[in-house]
Amino acid sequence: MSTTTELQLLMFAQIGIDIIIIVVFIFVIRRLRYPKKGKSFDKTVRILESLFTDADKIAQQFKVQLEEKHHLIKRLNEQLDKRIGSLSGLLQRADALLSSHAQQAADTECDPLSLNSQERQIIALAGEGYDLEEIAKRLSIPKEEVKLVLDLKQKLSQIGKEEGLS
């Protein structure tokens, strides 16, 4: 059940309690017009007074709960708005990165042997003696990508040596 539905349900419950209080009040007023003498009348009045007191307490509790729900919904909406804003910003950054990456990819299509900065970093760290896991951790990229770059470098080196020998 959604919070809006719960809020509506609590409002209807509050209205129902108010109607019951009004009906009981009208009943008591009619009974007081024709007072019965004796202890039973006083007992009835005390019972009705306690009933009114309890009904009023319950009505106040419902009112407090409604206000709490309203504030909770308001706070949740504000948090959702903030998250939507941050997600929108992330999407814009991702779109910008994708377009710049697409431009870089188009530039490197002209020269397939050129390396981007991340590939250079991978090769440099491997040259310093770091293993796959450490390189992946330092650059925050998957190990498979590091392995692919190093394997390609090794194959290109072998091809270069073979062409140099031929």
XYZ file of C-alpha atoms in Angstrom:
166
model
C 0.000 0.000 0.000
C 1.461 3.375 -0.923
C 1.984 6.165 1.554
C -0.627 8.302 -0.208
C -3.216 5.566 0.214
C -2.242 5.157 3.866
C -2.545 8.893 4.367
C -6.007 8.917 2.787
C -7.058 5.958 4.922
C -5.922 7.712 8.088
C -7.794 10.863 7.053
C -10.996 8.873 6.517
C -10.505 7.191 9.890
C -10.119 10.623 11.511
C -13.311 11.833 9.837
C -15.125 8.656 10.940
C -14.049 9.134 14.548
C -15.196 12.755 14.447
C -18.611 11.678 13.121
C -18.937 9.061 15.875
C -18.060 11.679 18.492
C -20.727 14.029 17.108
C -23.367 11.262 17.108
C -22.547 10.287 20.694
C -22.601 13.941 21.725
C -26.055 14.410 20.178
C -27.222 11.240 21.939
C -25.954 12.538 25.285
C -27.618 15.916 24.806
C -30.952 14.223 24.086
C -30.540 12.048 27.150
C -29.758 15.083 29.277
C -32.985 16.787 28.222
C -34.915 14.055 29.918
C -32.763 13.343 32.931
C -33.357 10.217 34.916
C -32.982 10.582 38.579
C -30.695 8.414 40.541
C -27.282 6.873 40.456
C -27.693 5.208 37.079
C -27.808 8.624 35.407
C -24.573 9.724 37.097
C -22.956 6.438 36.141
C -24.028 6.891 32.521
C -22.645 10.429 32.481
C -19.264 9.242 33.835
C -19.103 6.460 31.264
C -19.884 8.897 28.470
C -17.324 11.380 29.775
C -14.643 8.701 29.758
C -15.792 7.668 26.278
C -15.447 11.255 25.058
C -12.036 11.567 26.667
C -10.825 8.348 25.040
C -12.270 9.341 21.672
C -10.541 12.705 21.900
C -7.203 11.060 22.756
C -7.549 8.682 19.817
C -8.436 11.558 17.508
C -5.337 13.454 18.674
C -3.158 10.381 18.113
C -4.497 10.027 14.577
C -3.824 13.694 13.962
C -0.221 13.315 15.152
C 0.226 10.225 12.972
C -1.173 12.061 9.952
C 1.241 14.936 10.504
C 4.165 12.512 10.881
C 3.188 10.736 7.657
C 2.906 14.066 5.884
C 6.380 15.145 7.030
C 7.796 11.736 6.119
C 6.329 11.929 2.623
C 7.660 15.451 2.223
C 11.165 14.384 3.297
C 11.097 11.335 1.011
C 10.044 13.510 -1.928
C 12.932 15.882 -1.224
C 15.382 12.972 -1.073
C 14.008 11.579 -4.328
C 14.352 14.981 -5.983
C 17.998 15.148 -4.866
C 18.675 11.646 -6.169
C 16.982 12.411 -9.468
C 19.128 15.527 -9.780
C 22.334 13.638 -9.055
C 21.367 10.857 -11.478
C 20.621 13.452 -14.127
C 24.068 14.961 -13.590
C 25.669 11.524 -13.824
C 23.808 10.824 -17.068
C 25.009 14.102 -18.543
C 28.600 13.288 -17.555
C 28.251 9.794 -19.008
C 26.913 11.217 -22.277
C 29.810 13.666 -22.437
C 32.321 10.877 -21.781
C 30.696 8.665 -24.404
C 30.839 11.385 -27.020
C 34.489 12.178 -26.213
C 35.316 8.459 -26.240
C 33.562 8.083 -29.596
C 35.665 10.959 -30.914
C 38.843 9.317 -29.592
C 37.810 6.019 -31.152
C 37.285 7.743 -34.488
C 40.726 9.344 -34.200
C 42.427 6.037 -33.350
C 40.749 4.258 -36.273
C 43.097 6.178 -38.497
C 46.129 4.761 -36.632
C 45.335 1.347 -35.106
C 48.712 1.142 -33.315
C 48.211 4.340 -31.314
C 47.572 3.919 -27.584
C 45.250 5.851 -25.347
C 46.436 7.144 -21.968
C 44.966 4.239 -20.019
C 46.699 1.686 -22.225
C 49.965 3.582 -21.763
C 49.457 3.519 -17.985
C 48.840 -0.245 -18.082
C 52.028 -0.842 -20.074
C 54.035 1.503 -17.828
C 52.840 -0.207 -14.637
C 53.571 -3.630 -16.140
C 57.053 -2.382 -17.004
C 57.517 -1.390 -13.366
C 56.769 -4.982 -12.369
C 53.161 -4.788 -11.156
C 50.956 -7.826 -11.711
C 47.489 -7.885 -13.337
C 45.526 -7.553 -10.116
C 47.571 -4.631 -8.802
C 47.334 -2.758 -12.122
C 43.567 -3.351 -12.276
C 43.168 -2.168 -8.691
C 45.277 0.975 -9.190
C 43.503 2.002 -12.395
C 40.051 0.793 -11.248
C 39.472 -1.300 -14.331
C 38.678 -5.002 -14.835
C 41.572 -7.493 -14.760
C 40.454 -8.859 -18.122
C 41.006 -5.469 -19.748
C 44.534 -5.263 -18.299
C 45.258 -8.793 -19.518
C 43.953 -7.947 -23.001
C 46.171 -4.848 -23.300
C 49.263 -6.710 -22.085
C 48.580 -9.672 -24.403
C 48.152 -7.326 -27.369
C 51.388 -5.512 -26.485
C 53.213 -8.838 -26.301
C 51.815 -9.979 -29.663
C 52.665 -6.667 -31.305
C 56.201 -6.925 -29.906
C 56.544 -10.442 -31.326
C 55.249 -9.309 -34.709
C 57.710 -6.407 -34.671
C 60.601 -8.759 -33.858
C 59.571 -11.185 -36.599
C 59.359 -8.389 -39.153
C 62.748 -7.118 -38.025
C 64.275 -10.587 -38.517
C 62.746 -11.137 -41.952
